mmCIF file of C-alpha atoms in Angstrom:
data_model
loop_
_atom_site.group_PDB
_atom_site.id
_atom_site.type_symbol
_atom_site.label_atom_id
_atom_site.label_comp_id
_atom_site.label_asym_id
_atom_site.label_seq_id
_atom_site.Cartn_x
_atom_site.Cartn_y
_atom_site.Cartn_z
ATOM 1 C CA GLY A 1 53.944 59.384 109.628
ATOM 2 C CA ALA A 2 57.379 58.301 110.774
ATOM 3 C CA VAL A 3 58.070 58.906 114.470
ATOM 4 C CA VAL A 4 61.337 59.319 116.278
ATOM 5 C CA SER A 5 61.169 59.084 120.021
ATOM 6 C CA GLN A 6 63.854 60.944 121.966
ATOM 7 C CA HIS A 7 64.519 60.814 125.654
ATOM 8 C CA PRO A 8 65.057 62.177 128.116
ATOM 9 C CA SER A 9 63.266 65.399 127.282
ATOM 10 C CA TRP A 10 65.333 67.238 129.847
ATOM 11 C CA VAL A 11 68.216 66.363 132.116
ATOM 12 C CA ILE A 12 70.255 68.202 134.711
ATOM 13 C CA CYS A 13 73.667 66.797 135.518
ATOM 14 C CA LYS A 14 76.710 67.772 137.520
ATOM 15 C CA SER A 15 79.833 69.012 135.784
ATOM 16 C CA GLY A 16 82.178 66.143 135.009
ATOM 17 C CA THR A 17 79.485 63.489 134.680
ATOM 18 C CA SER A 18 78.226 61.810 131.506
ATOM 19 C CA VAL A 19 74.767 61.934 130.023
ATOM 20 C CA LYS A 20 73.228 59.584 127.445
ATOM 21 C CA ILE A 21 70.494 60.660 125.068
ATOM 22 C CA GLU A 22 68.534 58.057 123.105
ATOM 23 C CA CYS A 23 66.648 58.314 119.859
ATOM 24 C CA ARG A 24 64.468 55.508 118.634
ATOM 25 C CA SER A 25 62.717 55.186 115.316
ATOM 26 C CA LEU A 26 59.374 53.700 116.313
ATOM 27 C CA ASP A 27 57.876 52.451 113.070
ATOM 28 C CA PHE A 28 60.695 52.404 110.595
ATOM 29 C CA GLN A 29 64.337 51.522 110.279
ATOM 30 C CA ALA A 30 66.633 54.526 110.445
ATOM 31 C CA THR A 31 69.903 53.594 108.787
ATOM 32 C CA THR A 32 71.119 57.151 109.270
ATOM 33 C CA MET A 33 70.542 59.471 112.211
ATOM 34 C CA PHE A 34 71.634 63.082 112.460
ATOM 35 C CA TRP A 35 72.472 64.750 115.751
ATOM 36 C CA TYR A 36 72.052 68.504 116.113
ATOM 37 C CA ARG A 37 72.797 70.942 118.870
ATOM 38 C CA GLN A 38 70.926 74.211 119.323
ATOM 39 C CA PHE A 39 72.022 76.973 121.657
ATOM 40 C CA PRO A 40 69.434 79.558 122.771
ATOM 41 C CA LYS A 41 68.259 81.815 119.954
ATOM 42 C CA GLN A 42 70.527 80.076 117.461
ATOM 43 C CA SER A 43 70.111 77.650 114.610
ATOM 44 C CA LEU A 44 70.366 73.895 114.602
ATOM 45 C CA MET A 45 74.018 72.957 114.068
ATOM 46 C CA LEU A 46 74.811 69.469 112.860
ATOM 47 C CA MET A 47 77.170 67.675 115.193
ATOM 48 C CA ALA A 48 77.455 64.306 113.532
ATOM 49 C CA THR A 49 75.863 61.762 111.228
ATOM 50 C CA SER A 50 75.569 58.253 112.512
ATOM 51 C CA ASN A 51 75.125 55.237 110.316
ATOM 52 C CA GLU A 52 73.980 51.879 111.618
ATOM 53 C CA GLY A 53 76.872 49.562 112.186
ATOM 54 C CA SER A 54 79.642 52.017 111.389
ATOM 55 C CA LYS A 55 81.468 54.927 112.946
ATOM 56 C CA ALA A 56 79.808 58.284 113.080
ATOM 57 C CA THR A 57 80.961 61.170 110.903
ATOM 58 C CA TYR A 58 81.575 64.263 112.945
ATOM 59 C CA GLU A 59 81.368 67.837 111.730
ATOM 60 C CA GLN A 60 84.403 70.016 111.932
ATOM 61 C CA GLY A 61 84.988 71.312 115.417
ATOM 62 C CA VAL A 62 82.953 68.631 117.200
ATOM 63 C CA GLU A 63 85.019 66.502 119.572
ATOM 64 C CA LYS A 64 84.329 62.858 118.816
ATOM 65 C CA ASP A 65 85.797 61.709 122.094
ATOM 66 C CA LYS A 66 83.487 64.010 124.014
ATOM 67 C CA PHE A 67 80.303 63.312 122.068
ATOM 68 C CA LEU A 68 80.099 59.560 121.683
ATOM 69 C CA ILE A 69 77.599 58.306 119.156
ATOM 70 C CA ASN A 70 76.460 54.748 118.912
ATOM 71 C CA HIS A 71 74.100 53.431 116.244
ATOM 72 C CA ALA A 72 74.141 49.724 117.008
ATOM 73 C CA SER A 73 70.723 48.922 115.605
ATOM 74 C CA LEU A 74 68.431 50.182 112.859
ATOM 75 C CA THR A 75 66.070 51.649 115.417
ATOM 76 C CA LEU A 76 68.330 53.121 118.086
ATOM 77 C CA SER A 77 71.008 55.785 118.099
ATOM 78 C CA THR A 78 72.547 57.229 121.236
ATOM 79 C CA LEU A 79 74.574 60.366 121.968
ATOM 80 C CA THR A 80 76.652 60.379 125.124
ATOM 81 C CA VAL A 81 78.028 63.643 126.350
ATOM 82 C CA THR A 82 81.072 62.673 128.367
ATOM 83 C CA SER A 83 82.625 64.773 131.152
ATOM 84 C CA ALA A 84 79.941 67.385 130.640
ATOM 85 C CA HIS A 85 80.654 71.011 131.383
ATOM 86 C CA PRO A 86 78.359 74.016 131.664
ATOM 87 C CA GLU A 87 79.222 75.082 128.119
ATOM 88 C CA ASP A 88 77.682 71.782 126.895
ATOM 89 C CA SER A 89 74.295 72.972 128.165
ATOM 90 C CA SER A 90 72.140 73.062 125.078
ATOM 91 C CA PHE A 91 69.167 71.598 123.254
ATOM 92 C CA TYR A 92 70.116 68.354 121.492
ATOM 93 C CA ILE A 93 67.884 67.001 118.712
ATOM 94 C CA CYS A 94 68.139 63.886 116.600
ATOM 95 C CA SER A 95 66.747 63.502 113.127
ATOM 96 C CA ALA A 96 66.249 60.647 110.686
ATOM 97 C CA ARG A 97 65.363 60.596 107.043
ATOM 98 C CA GLU A 98 61.762 59.635 106.487
ATOM 99 C CA PRO A 99 61.511 56.156 105.091
ATOM 100 C CA SER A 100 59.037 56.845 102.302
ATOM 101 C CA ARG A 101 60.404 56.241 98.841
ATOM 102 C CA ASP A 102 57.978 58.760 97.439
ATOM 103 C CA ARG A 103 59.094 61.752 99.351
ATOM 104 C CA VAL A 104 62.224 63.279 100.752
ATOM 105 C CA GLY A 105 61.936 64.402 104.292
ATOM 106 C CA TYR A 106 63.349 64.296 107.738
ATOM 107 C CA THR A 107 61.636 63.485 111.005
ATOM 108 C CA PHE A 108 62.870 64.956 114.258
ATOM 109 C CA GLY A 109 62.975 63.757 117.817
ATOM 110 C CA SER A 110 61.407 65.955 120.458
ATOM 111 C CA GLY A 111 64.760 67.206 121.704
ATOM 112 C CA THR A 112 66.659 66.971 124.977
ATOM 113 C CA ARG A 113 67.355 70.037 127.091
ATOM 114 C CA LEU A 114 70.687 69.428 128.848
ATOM 115 C CA THR A 115 71.684 71.644 131.728
ATOM 116 C CA VAL A 116 75.089 71.095 133.285
ATOM 117 C CA VAL A 117 75.556 72.600 136.707
ATOM 118 C CA GLY B 1 80.292 72.384 102.441
ATOM 119 C CA GLU B 2 76.866 73.904 102.126
ATOM 120 C CA ASN B 3 76.250 77.341 103.612
ATOM 121 C CA VAL B 4 72.710 78.687 104.010
ATOM 122 C CA GLU B 5 72.068 82.320 104.787
ATOM 123 C CA GLN B 6 68.691 83.564 105.963
ATOM 124 C CA HIS B 7 67.177 87.063 106.205
ATOM 125 C CA PRO B 8 65.782 88.829 108.056
ATOM 126 C CA SER B 9 66.687 87.633 111.535
ATOM 127 C CA THR B 10 63.559 89.245 112.974
ATOM 128 C CA LEU B 11 60.324 90.215 111.284
ATOM 129 C CA SER B 12 57.304 91.959 112.755
ATOM 130 C CA VAL B 13 54.098 92.217 110.769
ATOM 131 C CA GLN B 14 50.549 93.216 111.507
ATOM 132 C CA GLU B 15 47.926 90.514 111.601
ATOM 133 C CA GLY B 16 46.605 89.939 108.094
ATOM 134 C CA ASP B 17 49.740 91.211 106.385
ATOM 135 C CA SER B 18 52.124 89.032 104.405
ATOM 136 C CA ALA B 19 55.555 87.881 105.574
ATOM 137 C CA VAL B 20 58.482 86.948 103.386
ATOM 138 C CA ILE B 21 61.667 85.230 104.476
ATOM 139 C CA LYS B 22 64.567 84.690 102.139
ATOM 140 C CA CYS B 23 67.403 82.209 102.018
ATOM 141 C CA THR B 24 70.407 81.687 99.805
ATOM 142 C CA TYR B 25 72.478 78.535 99.511
ATOM 143 C CA SER B 26 75.956 77.898 98.181
ATOM 144 C CA ASP B 27 76.030 74.279 97.005
ATOM 145 C CA SER B 28 74.617 73.938 93.494
ATOM 146 C CA ALA B 29 74.128 70.213 94.200
ATOM 147 C CA SER B 30 71.465 70.944 96.793
ATOM 148 C CA ASN B 31 68.078 69.824 95.573
ATOM 149 C CA TYR B 32 65.776 69.700 98.596
ATOM 150 C CA PHE B 33 64.688 72.842 100.457
ATOM 151 C CA PRO B 34 62.389 72.517 103.481
ATOM 152 C CA TRP B 35 61.077 75.204 105.747
ATOM 153 C CA TYR B 36 60.519 74.576 109.423
ATOM 154 C CA LYS B 37 58.579 76.333 112.137
ATOM 155 C CA GLN B 38 59.953 75.976 115.637
ATOM 156 C CA GLU B 39 58.307 77.040 118.846
ATOM 157 C CA LEU B 40 60.335 77.545 121.958
ATOM 158 C CA GLY B 41 61.684 74.293 123.347
ATOM 159 C CA LYS B 42 60.025 72.207 120.666
ATOM 160 C CA ARG B 43 61.180 70.220 117.652
ATOM 161 C CA PRO B 44 61.186 71.848 114.220
ATOM 162 C CA GLN B 45 57.962 71.229 112.325
ATOM 163 C CA LEU B 46 57.984 70.974 108.574
ATOM 164 C CA ILE B 47 55.617 73.522 107.061
ATOM 165 C CA ILE B 48 56.478 73.232 103.385
ATOM 166 C CA ASP B 49 59.266 71.942 101.196
ATOM 167 C CA ILE B 50 60.302 72.109 97.585
ATOM 168 C CA ARG B 51 62.530 70.115 95.354
ATOM 169 C CA SER B 52 64.806 71.577 92.736
ATOM 170 C CA ASN B 53 62.690 70.431 89.795
ATOM 171 C CA VAL B 54 59.886 72.759 90.882
ATOM 172 C CA GLY B 55 59.929 76.549 90.937
ATOM 173 C CA GLU B 56 57.023 77.188 93.244
ATOM 174 C CA LYS B 57 54.802 75.313 95.657
ATOM 175 C CA LYS B 58 51.797 76.468 97.603
ATOM 176 C CA ASP B 59 49.862 75.103 100.521
ATOM 177 C CA GLN B 60 46.967 77.334 101.597
ATOM 178 C CA ARG B 61 48.526 80.451 103.155
ATOM 179 C CA ILE B 62 52.099 79.271 102.715
ATOM 180 C CA ALA B 63 54.155 79.233 99.528
ATOM 181 C CA VAL B 64 57.773 78.662 98.684
ATOM 182 C CA THR B 65 59.607 79.837 95.578
ATOM 183 C CA LEU B 66 62.940 78.560 94.308
ATOM 184 C CA ASN B 67 65.384 80.211 91.922
ATOM 185 C CA LYS B 68 68.049 77.626 91.153
ATOM 186 C CA THR B 69 70.067 79.930 88.996
ATOM 187 C CA ALA B 70 70.422 82.487 91.731
ATOM 188 C CA LYS B 71 70.526 79.838 94.427
ATOM 189 C CA HIS B 72 67.865 81.374 96.566
ATOM 190 C CA PHE B 73 64.485 80.395 97.861
ATOM 191 C CA SER B 74 61.803 82.224 99.802
ATOM 192 C CA LEU B 75 58.920 81.530 102.149
ATOM 193 C CA HIS B 76 55.759 83.523 101.740
ATOM 194 C CA ILE B 77 53.060 83.572 104.415
ATOM 195 C CA THR B 78 49.844 85.432 103.548
ATOM 196 C CA GLU B 79 47.104 86.598 105.891
ATOM 197 C CA THR B 80 49.325 86.153 108.905
ATOM 198 C CA GLN B 81 47.779 85.208 112.211
ATOM 199 C CA PRO B 82 49.122 85.503 115.772
ATOM 200 C CA GLU B 83 49.662 81.734 115.864
ATOM 201 C CA ASP B 84 52.160 82.116 113.011
ATOM 202 C CA SER B 85 54.510 83.783 115.510
ATOM 203 C CA ALA B 86 57.530 81.500 115.900
ATOM 204 C CA VAL B 87 61.044 81.003 114.658
ATOM 205 C CA TYR B 88 61.293 79.856 111.009
ATOM 206 C CA PHE B 89 64.265 78.029 109.565
ATOM 207 C CA CYS B 90 65.106 77.296 105.988
ATOM 208 C CA ALA B 91 67.319 74.350 105.152
ATOM 209 C CA ALA B 92 69.032 72.703 102.222
ATOM 210 C CA SER B 93 70.143 69.217 101.387
ATOM 211 C CA THR B 94 71.664 67.392 98.474
ATOM 212 C CA GLY B 95 69.046 64.735 98.953
ATOM 213 C CA GLY B 96 69.519 61.002 99.158
ATOM 214 C CA GLY B 97 69.272 61.071 102.908
ATOM 215 C CA ASN B 98 72.141 63.506 103.162
ATOM 216 C CA LYS B 99 72.430 66.015 105.955
ATOM 217 C CA LEU B 100 70.331 69.138 106.253
ATOM 218 C CA THR B 101 72.068 72.479 106.600
ATOM 219 C CA PHE B 102 69.948 75.064 108.353
ATOM 220 C CA GLY B 103 69.718 78.782 107.926
ATOM 221 C CA THR B 104 70.177 81.080 110.863
ATOM 222 C CA GLY B 105 66.510 81.494 111.585
ATOM 223 C CA THR B 106 63.899 84.266 111.508
ATOM 224 C CA GLN B 107 61.873 85.277 114.531
ATOM 225 C CA LEU B 108 58.449 86.152 113.154
ATOM 226 C CA LYS B 109 56.119 88.160 115.331
ATOM 227 C CA VAL B 110 52.573 88.749 114.217
ATOM 228 C CA GLU B 111 51.053 91.676 116.095
ATOM 229 C CA LEU B 112 47.358 92.288 116.638
#
């Protein structure tokens, strides 16, 4: 099946620094990538939808200047958490729609555990 | 936008019993309803999904039912096993590659 590779799987950074998370579609072209954030014992909350070659669409309440999304190619989308603070510590997961015409589905990256100290 | 509610938040069953998790959605345009199992620190794994042109779907011990009129759908797990213990999420989408909106999750615990 379709595979999305996400890395790093975990990262610890100092408060005030920036962190970049990458998601790559390995065997298909992902024209749209979704970025989710999941706090402990909570659900996946959509942060933004990125479309290749255009600006991302952010969900209400998500700061676009803080969470920079780039989707410059059909196989790579990146999320940069700028000036990270401890409250940004969370599990970040990307997702892309499966490419099959015959089925509707979404494939997920393995997630990135971000800890800001 | 879409709002998906999920109940119960926690569910404990004895091994071999059945478990039922229920979700309601608000957007009548939603037409794709997947269920995911997530283990701690891992990505969500699709366990079953249903489209709005179908009322029920079954895959071995897992089944999903959909009531479009009432805008609710349910996950049924029969003959539960300890390895079924995890967090389960329902989700809804209007399809066409549109975003998934997740329910709040159910922590299922299967006790020996």
